[in-house]
Amino acid sequence: MTRIAIVEDEADIASVVQDYLRHAGYETTHFTDGRSALEAIVAAPPDLTLLDVMLPRMDGIEVLRRAREHTAHPIIMLTARIEEVDRLLGLELGADDYVCKPFSPRELVARVRAVLRRTAGPASGSPGAPGSTADGAGDAPGLVLDDVHWRASLEGTPLNLTRREFGLLQVLSRHPGRIFSRARLLELAYDDTVDVTERAIDSHVKNLRRKLGAAAPEHDWIRSVYGVGFAWEAPVPA
Ligand code: CA
């Protein structure tokens, strides 16, 4: 059975989340402070951890930072404010997803499923295996990037991208599932940012998404995270 650790000091939220996850077939354990949660998840990493940011005894950021020295299991951060996500993304802590409060429990369960699916892939003992979703593991399945000539193809179809679109595709697709804020994309995907606004990124993403969709319409490759940014969604291997 898939085990999920819930680290949340607000009893009401924890109990609703616990009910929904159990109903969805997951086994849950609940921690109300950061320090005891860290000890438990390092000693025996669950299949996934839901980690609140504001916690007594040790905050969620510190728990995540320390946990990452020992375990790569998927961790979803629960944050109180959408503005906080931008700050957290900048810290590059290695969380697998962020969910803002208040959230619908149904949406949370969907995100848990998506993260588990995405991180299931090949065992961590086989880095670089086809379909691996680990950071830096290479191009997404079916996607070929030619970094020298800024050319890309998806499932054999040339994408015909502008340099901006290519830069975005490079950053997003090489970190499947990771959410990038517009500010971060501006930093990473654009070598020359003088004339680029964060709004311009939206239109570049829109064009990129349209071109990806034309080449492989059965999948939505780029996920918009409302108020936050964008993430690459690799299709689930058949
Ligand atoms: Ca809290």
PDB file of C-alpha atoms and ligand atoms in Angstrom:
ATOM      1  CA  MET A   1       0.000   0.000   0.000  1.00  0.00           C
ATOM      2  CA  THR A   2       1.204   3.478  -0.827  1.00  0.00           C
ATOM      3  CA  ARG A   3       2.179   5.345   2.328  1.00  0.00           C
ATOM      4  CA  ILE A   4       1.739   9.082   2.651  1.00  0.00           C
ATOM      5  CA  ALA A   5       3.053  11.221   5.497  1.00  0.00           C
ATOM      6  CA  ILE A   6       1.000  14.319   6.313  1.00  0.00           C
ATOM      7  CA  VAL A   7       2.919  17.003   8.172  1.00  0.00           C
ATOM      8  CA  GLU A   8       0.384  19.613   9.227  1.00  0.00           C
ATOM      9  CA  ASP A   9      -0.221  21.262  12.588  1.00  0.00           C
ATOM     10  CA  GLU A  10      -3.757  22.427  11.825  1.00  0.00           C
ATOM     11  CA  ALA A  11      -5.911  19.553  13.038  1.00  0.00           C
ATOM     12  CA  ASP A  12      -8.921  20.358  10.818  1.00  0.00           C
ATOM     13  CA  ILE A  13      -6.914  20.446   7.616  1.00  0.00           C
ATOM     14  CA  ALA A  14      -4.963  17.325   8.546  1.00  0.00           C
ATOM     15  CA  SER A  15      -8.082  15.351   9.287  1.00  0.00           C
ATOM     16  CA  VAL A  16      -9.843  16.273   6.033  1.00  0.00           C
ATOM     17  CA  VAL A  17      -6.728  15.484   4.013  1.00  0.00           C
ATOM     18  CA  GLN A  18      -6.325  12.204   5.848  1.00  0.00           C
ATOM     19  CA  ASP A  19      -9.942  11.203   5.144  1.00  0.00           C
ATOM     20  CA  TYR A  20      -9.687  11.948   1.445  1.00  0.00           C
ATOM     21  CA  LEU A  21      -6.375  10.151   1.025  1.00  0.00           C
ATOM     22  CA  ARG A  22      -7.588   7.073   2.886  1.00  0.00           C
ATOM     23  CA  HIS A  23     -10.732   7.071   0.823  1.00  0.00           C
ATOM     24  CA  ALA A  24      -8.504   7.157  -2.278  1.00  0.00           C
ATOM     25  CA  GLY A  25      -6.750   4.033  -1.006  1.00  0.00           C
ATOM     26  CA  TYR A  26      -3.611   5.468   0.570  1.00  0.00           C
ATOM     27  CA  GLU A  27      -2.216   4.663   3.985  1.00  0.00           C
ATOM     28  CA  THR A  28      -1.494   7.820   5.958  1.00  0.00           C
ATOM     29  CA  THR A  29       0.529   8.881   8.967  1.00  0.00           C
ATOM     30  CA  HIS A  30       0.166  12.290  10.526  1.00  0.00           C
ATOM     31  CA  PHE A  31       2.769  14.516  12.179  1.00  0.00           C
ATOM     32  CA  THR A  32       2.000  17.802  13.899  1.00  0.00           C
ATOM     33  CA  ASP A  33       5.494  19.269  14.130  1.00  0.00           C
ATOM     34  CA  GLY A  34       8.524  19.524  11.878  1.00  0.00           C
ATOM     35  CA  ARG A  35      11.098  17.847  14.050  1.00  0.00           C
ATOM     36  CA  SER A  36       9.255  14.577  14.664  1.00  0.00           C
ATOM     37  CA  ALA A  37       8.233  14.463  11.002  1.00  0.00           C
ATOM     38  CA  LEU A  38      11.849  14.845   9.862  1.00  0.00           C
ATOM     39  CA  GLU A  39      13.031  12.057  12.149  1.00  0.00           C
ATOM     40  CA  ALA A  40      10.311   9.725  10.897  1.00  0.00           C
ATOM     41  CA  ILE A  41      10.666  10.405   7.174  1.00  0.00           C
ATOM     42  CA  VAL A  42      14.435  10.098   7.284  1.00  0.00           C
ATOM     43  CA  ALA A  43      14.267   6.847   9.272  1.00  0.00           C
ATOM     44  CA  ALA A  44      11.695   5.307   6.913  1.00  0.00           C
ATOM     45  CA  PRO A  45      10.826   7.455   3.885  1.00  0.00           C
ATOM     46  CA  PRO A  46       7.149   7.125   2.922  1.00  0.00           C
ATOM     47  CA  ASP A  47       6.077   6.997  -0.727  1.00  0.00           C
ATOM     48  CA  LEU A  48       5.150  10.675  -0.557  1.00  0.00           C
ATOM     49  CA  THR A  49       5.126  13.476   2.004  1.00  0.00           C
ATOM     50  CA  LEU A  50       2.709  16.396   2.229  1.00  0.00           C
ATOM     51  CA  LEU A  51       4.630  19.078   4.062  1.00  0.00           C
ATOM     52  CA  ASP A  52       3.182  22.284   5.464  1.00  0.00           C
ATOM     53  CA  VAL A  53       5.532  25.288   5.499  1.00  0.00           C
ATOM     54  CA  MET A  54       4.490  26.863   8.805  1.00  0.00           C
ATOM     55  CA  LEU A  55       5.057  24.258  11.497  1.00  0.00           C
ATOM     56  CA  PRO A  56       6.021  24.264  15.173  1.00  0.00           C
ATOM     57  CA  ARG A  57       9.507  23.130  16.283  1.00  0.00           C
ATOM     58  CA  MET A  58      10.987  23.210  12.763  1.00  0.00           C
ATOM     59  CA  ASP A  59       9.476  24.866   9.705  1.00  0.00           C
ATOM     60  CA  GLY A  60       8.693  22.958   6.530  1.00  0.00           C
ATOM     61  CA  ILE A  61      11.526  24.577   4.578  1.00  0.00           C
ATOM     62  CA  GLU A  62      14.098  23.325   7.057  1.00  0.00           C
ATOM     63  CA  VAL A  63      12.451  19.900   7.169  1.00  0.00           C
ATOM     64  CA  LEU A  64      12.615  19.694   3.358  1.00  0.00           C
ATOM     65  CA  ARG A  65      16.212  20.873   3.238  1.00  0.00           C
ATOM     66  CA  ARG A  66      17.348  18.319   5.799  1.00  0.00           C
ATOM     67  CA  ALA A  67      15.194  15.513   4.431  1.00  0.00           C
ATOM     68  CA  ARG A  68      16.738  16.005   0.980  1.00  0.00           C
ATOM     69  CA  GLU A  69      20.168  15.134   2.379  1.00  0.00           C
ATOM     70  CA  HIS A  70      18.843  11.634   3.009  1.00  0.00           C
ATOM     71  CA  THR A  71      15.900  10.892   0.756  1.00  0.00           C
ATOM     72  CA  ALA A  72      14.679  11.693  -2.742  1.00  0.00           C
ATOM     73  CA  HIS A  73      11.092  10.548  -2.179  1.00  0.00           C
ATOM     74  CA  PRO A  74       8.424  12.931  -3.551  1.00  0.00           C
ATOM     75  CA  ILE A  75       7.476  15.851  -1.326  1.00  0.00           C
ATOM     76  CA  ILE A  76       4.570  18.232  -1.944  1.00  0.00           C
ATOM     77  CA  MET A  77       4.694  21.514  -0.033  1.00  0.00           C
ATOM     78  CA  LEU A  78       1.516  23.040   1.379  1.00  0.00           C
ATOM     79  CA  THR A  79       1.791  26.794   1.495  1.00  0.00           C
ATOM     80  CA  ALA A  80      -0.425  29.471   2.942  1.00  0.00           C
ATOM     81  CA  ARG A  81      -0.006  32.044   0.223  1.00  0.00           C
ATOM     82  CA  ILE A  82       0.555  32.008  -3.485  1.00  0.00           C
ATOM     83  CA  GLU A  83       3.267  34.694  -3.139  1.00  0.00           C
ATOM     84  CA  GLU A  84       5.131  32.315  -0.896  1.00  0.00           C
ATOM     85  CA  VAL A  85       5.449  29.812  -3.722  1.00  0.00           C
ATOM     86  CA  ASP A  86       7.504  32.229  -5.770  1.00  0.00           C
ATOM     87  CA  ARG A  87       9.915  32.668  -2.903  1.00  0.00           C
ATOM     88  CA  LEU A  88      10.107  28.920  -2.318  1.00  0.00           C
ATOM     89  CA  LEU A  89      10.748  28.233  -5.994  1.00  0.00           C
ATOM     90  CA  GLY A  90      13.655  30.656  -5.842  1.00  0.00           C
ATOM     91  CA  LEU A  91      15.205  28.647  -3.025  1.00  0.00           C
ATOM     92  CA  GLU A  92      15.280  25.539  -5.245  1.00  0.00           C
ATOM     93  CA  LEU A  93      14.640  23.247  -2.346  1.00  0.00           C
ATOM     94  CA  GLY A  94      13.756  20.220  -4.400  1.00  0.00           C
ATOM     95  CA  ALA A  95      10.049  19.985  -3.650  1.00  0.00           C
ATOM     96  CA  ASP A  96       8.089  18.068  -6.287  1.00  0.00           C
ATOM     97  CA  ASP A  97       5.015  20.269  -6.243  1.00  0.00           C
ATOM     98  CA  TYR A  98       3.378  23.121  -4.349  1.00  0.00           C
ATOM     99  CA  VAL A  99      -0.247  23.363  -3.293  1.00  0.00           C
ATOM    100  CA  CYS A 100      -1.688  26.616  -1.968  1.00  0.00           C
ATOM    101  CA  LYS A 101      -4.142  26.873   0.882  1.00  0.00           C
ATOM    102  CA  PRO A 102      -7.042  26.886   0.859  1.00  0.00           C
ATOM    103  CA  PHE A 103      -7.084  23.875  -1.464  1.00  0.00           C
ATOM    104  CA  SER A 104      -9.854  21.490  -2.331  1.00  0.00           C
ATOM    105  CA  PRO A 105      -9.067  18.031  -0.921  1.00  0.00           C
ATOM    106  CA  ARG A 106     -10.106  16.555  -4.248  1.00  0.00           C
ATOM    107  CA  GLU A 107      -7.537  18.691  -6.061  1.00  0.00           C
ATOM    108  CA  LEU A 108      -4.916  17.689  -3.510  1.00  0.00           C
ATOM    109  CA  VAL A 109      -5.584  13.989  -4.082  1.00  0.00           C
ATOM    110  CA  ALA A 110      -5.272  14.578  -7.839  1.00  0.00           C
ATOM    111  CA  ARG A 111      -1.912  16.279  -7.321  1.00  0.00           C
ATOM    112  CA  VAL A 112      -0.734  13.429  -5.090  1.00  0.00           C
ATOM    113  CA  ARG A 113      -1.660  10.941  -7.813  1.00  0.00           C
ATOM    114  CA  ALA A 114       0.068  12.995 -10.492  1.00  0.00           C
ATOM    115  CA  VAL A 115       3.284  13.327  -8.495  1.00  0.00           C
ATOM    116  CA  LEU A 116       3.325   9.615  -7.631  1.00  0.00           C
ATOM    117  CA  ARG A 117       2.777   8.743 -11.291  1.00  0.00           C
ATOM    118  CA  ARG A 118       5.486  11.088 -12.462  1.00  0.00           C
ATOM    119  CA  THR A 119       8.041   9.921  -9.940  1.00  0.00           C
ATOM    120  CA  ALA A 120       7.199   6.209 -10.205  1.00  0.00           C
ATOM    121  CA  GLY A 121       9.340   5.629 -13.342  1.00  0.00           C
ATOM    122  CA  PRO A 122      12.453   3.453 -13.219  1.00  0.00           C
ATOM    123  CA  ALA A 123      14.102   2.778  -9.858  1.00  0.00           C
ATOM    124  CA  SER A 124      16.521   5.431  -8.649  1.00  0.00           C
ATOM    125  CA  GLY A 125      19.306   2.891  -9.067  1.00  0.00           C
ATOM    126  CA  SER A 126      19.159   3.237 -12.840  1.00  0.00           C
ATOM    127  CA  PRO A 127      19.840   6.884 -13.611  1.00  0.00           C
ATOM    128  CA  GLY A 128      19.397   7.869 -17.213  1.00  0.00           C
ATOM    129  CA  ALA A 129      17.180   4.923 -18.053  1.00  0.00           C
ATOM    130  CA  PRO A 130      14.616   5.696 -20.755  1.00  0.00           C
ATOM    131  CA  GLY A 131      11.607   7.447 -19.312  1.00  0.00           C
ATOM    132  CA  SER A 132      13.492   8.509 -16.207  1.00  0.00           C
ATOM    133  CA  THR A 133      12.075  11.735 -14.841  1.00  0.00           C
ATOM    134  CA  ALA A 134      15.064  12.606 -12.695  1.00  0.00           C
ATOM    135  CA  ASP A 135      16.428  16.102 -13.137  1.00  0.00           C
ATOM    136  CA  GLY A 136      19.009  16.271 -15.883  1.00  0.00           C
ATOM    137  CA  ALA A 137      18.222  12.770 -17.078  1.00  0.00           C
ATOM    138  CA  GLY A 138      17.974  14.004 -20.661  1.00  0.00           C
ATOM    139  CA  ASP A 139      15.272  14.895 -23.114  1.00  0.00           C
ATOM    140  CA  ALA A 140      11.685  13.852 -22.510  1.00  0.00           C
ATOM    141  CA  PRO A 141      10.546  10.716 -24.367  1.00  0.00           C
ATOM    142  CA  GLY A 142       9.860  11.500 -28.015  1.00  0.00           C
ATOM    143  CA  LEU A 143      11.489  14.913 -27.731  1.00  0.00           C
ATOM    144  CA  VAL A 144      14.812  15.619 -29.391  1.00  0.00           C
ATOM    145  CA  LEU A 145      16.637  18.881 -28.752  1.00  0.00           C
ATOM    146  CA  ASP A 146      19.569  20.086 -30.796  1.00  0.00           C
ATOM    147  CA  ASP A 147      21.135  22.677 -28.492  1.00  0.00           C
ATOM    148  CA  VAL A 148      23.632  23.847 -31.065  1.00  0.00           C
ATOM    149  CA  HIS A 149      21.167  24.779 -33.783  1.00  0.00           C
ATOM    150  CA  TRP A 150      18.164  25.489 -31.528  1.00  0.00           C
ATOM    151  CA  ARG A 151      16.157  22.869 -33.317  1.00  0.00           C
ATOM    152  CA  ALA A 152      13.689  20.483 -31.763  1.00  0.00           C
ATOM    153  CA  SER A 153      11.428  17.683 -32.850  1.00  0.00           C
ATOM    154  CA  LEU A 154       8.670  15.856 -31.074  1.00  0.00           C
ATOM    155  CA  GLU A 155       7.786  12.313 -32.048  1.00  0.00           C
ATOM    156  CA  GLY A 156       9.570  12.830 -35.336  1.00  0.00           C
ATOM    157  CA  THR A 157       7.851  16.111 -36.226  1.00  0.00           C
ATOM    158  CA  PRO A 158      10.119  19.173 -36.446  1.00  0.00           C
ATOM    159  CA  LEU A 159       8.761  21.899 -34.175  1.00  0.00           C
ATOM    160  CA  ASN A 160      10.051  24.976 -35.974  1.00  0.00           C
ATOM    161  CA  LEU A 161      10.602  27.067 -32.841  1.00  0.00           C
ATOM    162  CA  THR A 162      11.846  30.578 -32.314  1.00  0.00           C
ATOM    163  CA  ARG A 163      14.931  30.970 -30.152  1.00  0.00           C
ATOM    164  CA  ARG A 164      12.791  32.077 -27.205  1.00  0.00           C
ATOM    165  CA  GLU A 165      10.489  29.099 -27.527  1.00  0.00           C
ATOM    166  CA  PHE A 166      13.460  26.785 -27.795  1.00  0.00           C
ATOM    167  CA  GLY A 167      14.956  28.219 -24.604  1.00  0.00           C
ATOM    168  CA  LEU A 168      11.730  27.682 -22.700  1.00  0.00           C
ATOM    169  CA  LEU A 169      11.382  24.155 -24.018  1.00  0.00           C
ATOM    170  CA  GLN A 170      14.947  23.385 -22.960  1.00  0.00           C
ATOM    171  CA  VAL A 171      14.451  24.536 -19.391  1.00  0.00           C
ATOM    172  CA  LEU A 172      10.983  23.081 -18.860  1.00  0.00           C
ATOM    173  CA  SER A 173      11.446  19.709 -20.536  1.00  0.00           C
ATOM    174  CA  ARG A 174      14.740  18.958 -18.816  1.00  0.00           C
ATOM    175  CA  HIS A 175      13.144  19.291 -15.394  1.00  0.00           C
ATOM    176  CA  PRO A 176       9.896  17.365 -15.732  1.00  0.00           C
ATOM    177  CA  GLY A 177       7.340  18.310 -13.144  1.00  0.00           C
ATOM    178  CA  ARG A 178       9.322  21.144 -11.674  1.00  0.00           C
ATOM    179  CA  ILE A 179       7.378  24.393 -11.482  1.00  0.00           C
ATOM    180  CA  PHE A 180       9.167  27.441 -12.814  1.00  0.00           C
ATOM    181  CA  SER A 181       7.974  30.938 -12.000  1.00  0.00           C
ATOM    182  CA  ARG A 182       8.014  33.495 -14.804  1.00  0.00           C
ATOM    183  CA  ALA A 183      10.857  35.326 -13.095  1.00  0.00           C
ATOM    184  CA  ARG A 184      12.902  32.144 -12.974  1.00  0.00           C
ATOM    185  CA  LEU A 185      12.180  31.329 -16.616  1.00  0.00           C
ATOM    186  CA  LEU A 186      13.260  34.800 -17.557  1.00  0.00           C
ATOM    187  CA  GLU A 187      16.545  34.131 -15.791  1.00  0.00           C
ATOM    188  CA  LEU A 188      17.126  30.647 -17.173  1.00  0.00           C
ATOM    189  CA  ALA A 189      15.600  30.574 -20.632  1.00  0.00           C
ATOM    190  CA  TYR A 190      16.424  34.028 -21.943  1.00  0.00           C
ATOM    191  CA  ASP A 191      20.016  35.018 -22.500  1.00  0.00           C
ATOM    192  CA  ASP A 192      18.992  38.574 -23.275  1.00  0.00           C
ATOM    193  CA  THR A 193      16.211  39.873 -21.067  1.00  0.00           C
ATOM    194  CA  VAL A 194      16.157  43.591 -21.851  1.00  0.00           C
ATOM    195  CA  ASP A 195      13.012  43.556 -23.930  1.00  0.00           C
ATOM    196  CA  VAL A 196      11.232  40.623 -22.314  1.00  0.00           C
ATOM    197  CA  THR A 197       8.411  41.106 -19.844  1.00  0.00           C
ATOM    198  CA  GLU A 198       6.927  38.339 -17.764  1.00  0.00           C
ATOM    199  CA  ARG A 199       3.741  38.745 -19.829  1.00  0.00           C
ATOM    200  CA  ALA A 200       5.758  38.086 -22.978  1.00  0.00           C
ATOM    201  CA  ILE A 201       6.696  34.726 -21.505  1.00  0.00           C
ATOM    202  CA  ASP A 202       3.002  33.819 -21.435  1.00  0.00           C
ATOM    203  CA  SER A 203       2.715  34.391 -25.140  1.00  0.00           C
ATOM    204  CA  HIS A 204       5.919  32.448 -25.865  1.00  0.00           C
ATOM    205  CA  VAL A 205       4.603  29.565 -23.750  1.00  0.00           C
ATOM    206  CA  LYS A 206       1.284  29.739 -25.566  1.00  0.00           C
ATOM    207  CA  ASN A 207       3.005  29.456 -28.955  1.00  0.00           C
ATOM    208  CA  LEU A 208       5.244  26.674 -27.735  1.00  0.00           C
ATOM    209  CA  ARG A 209       2.261  24.782 -26.381  1.00  0.00           C
ATOM    210  CA  ARG A 210       0.438  25.172 -29.700  1.00  0.00           C
ATOM    211  CA  LYS A 211       3.434  23.782 -31.626  1.00  0.00           C
ATOM    212  CA  LEU A 212       3.850  20.856 -29.232  1.00  0.00           C
ATOM    213  CA  GLY A 213       0.136  20.173 -29.475  1.00  0.00           C
ATOM    214  CA  ALA A 214       0.281  20.165 -33.266  1.00  0.00           C
ATOM    215  CA  ALA A 215       3.107  17.583 -33.225  1.00  0.00           C
ATOM    216  CA  ALA A 216       1.611  15.355 -30.513  1.00  0.00           C
ATOM    217  CA  PRO A 217      -2.001  16.304 -29.793  1.00  0.00           C
ATOM    218  CA  GLU A 218      -2.784  13.460 -27.400  1.00  0.00           C
ATOM    219  CA  HIS A 219      -0.969  15.094 -24.503  1.00  0.00           C
ATOM    220  CA  ASP A 220      -0.901  18.485 -22.788  1.00  0.00           C
ATOM    221  CA  TRP A 221       2.830  19.056 -22.345  1.00  0.00           C
ATOM    222  CA  ILE A 222       2.971  22.259 -20.366  1.00  0.00           C
ATOM    223  CA  ARG A 223       0.953  22.716 -17.208  1.00  0.00           C
ATOM    224  CA  SER A 224       0.014  26.231 -16.111  1.00  0.00           C
ATOM    225  CA  VAL A 225       0.138  26.647 -12.368  1.00  0.00           C
ATOM    226  CA  TYR A 226      -2.273  29.435 -11.589  1.00  0.00           C
ATOM    227  CA  GLY A 227      -0.540  32.520 -10.265  1.00  0.00           C
ATOM    228  CA  VAL A 228       2.814  30.760 -10.161  1.00  0.00           C
ATOM    229  CA  GLY A 229       4.230  29.642 -13.490  1.00  0.00           C
ATOM    230  CA  PHE A 230       4.667  26.594 -15.678  1.00  0.00           C
ATOM    231  CA  ALA A 231       5.776  22.965 -15.475  1.00  0.00           C
ATOM    232  CA  TRP A 232       6.585  20.274 -18.027  1.00  0.00           C
ATOM    233  CA  GLU A 233       4.266  17.298 -17.800  1.00  0.00           C
ATOM    234  CA  ALA A 234       5.862  14.218 -19.287  1.00  0.00           C
ATOM    235  CA  PRO A 235       3.303  11.699 -20.531  1.00  0.00           C
ATOM    236  CA  VAL A 236       2.903   8.562 -18.462  1.00  0.00           C
ATOM    237  CA  PRO A 237       4.887   5.770 -20.150  1.00  0.00           C
ATOM    238  CA  ALA A 238       2.556   3.101 -21.522  1.00  0.00           C
TER     239      ALA A 238
HETATM  240 CA    CA B   1       0.762  25.297   9.642  1.00  0.00          CA
END
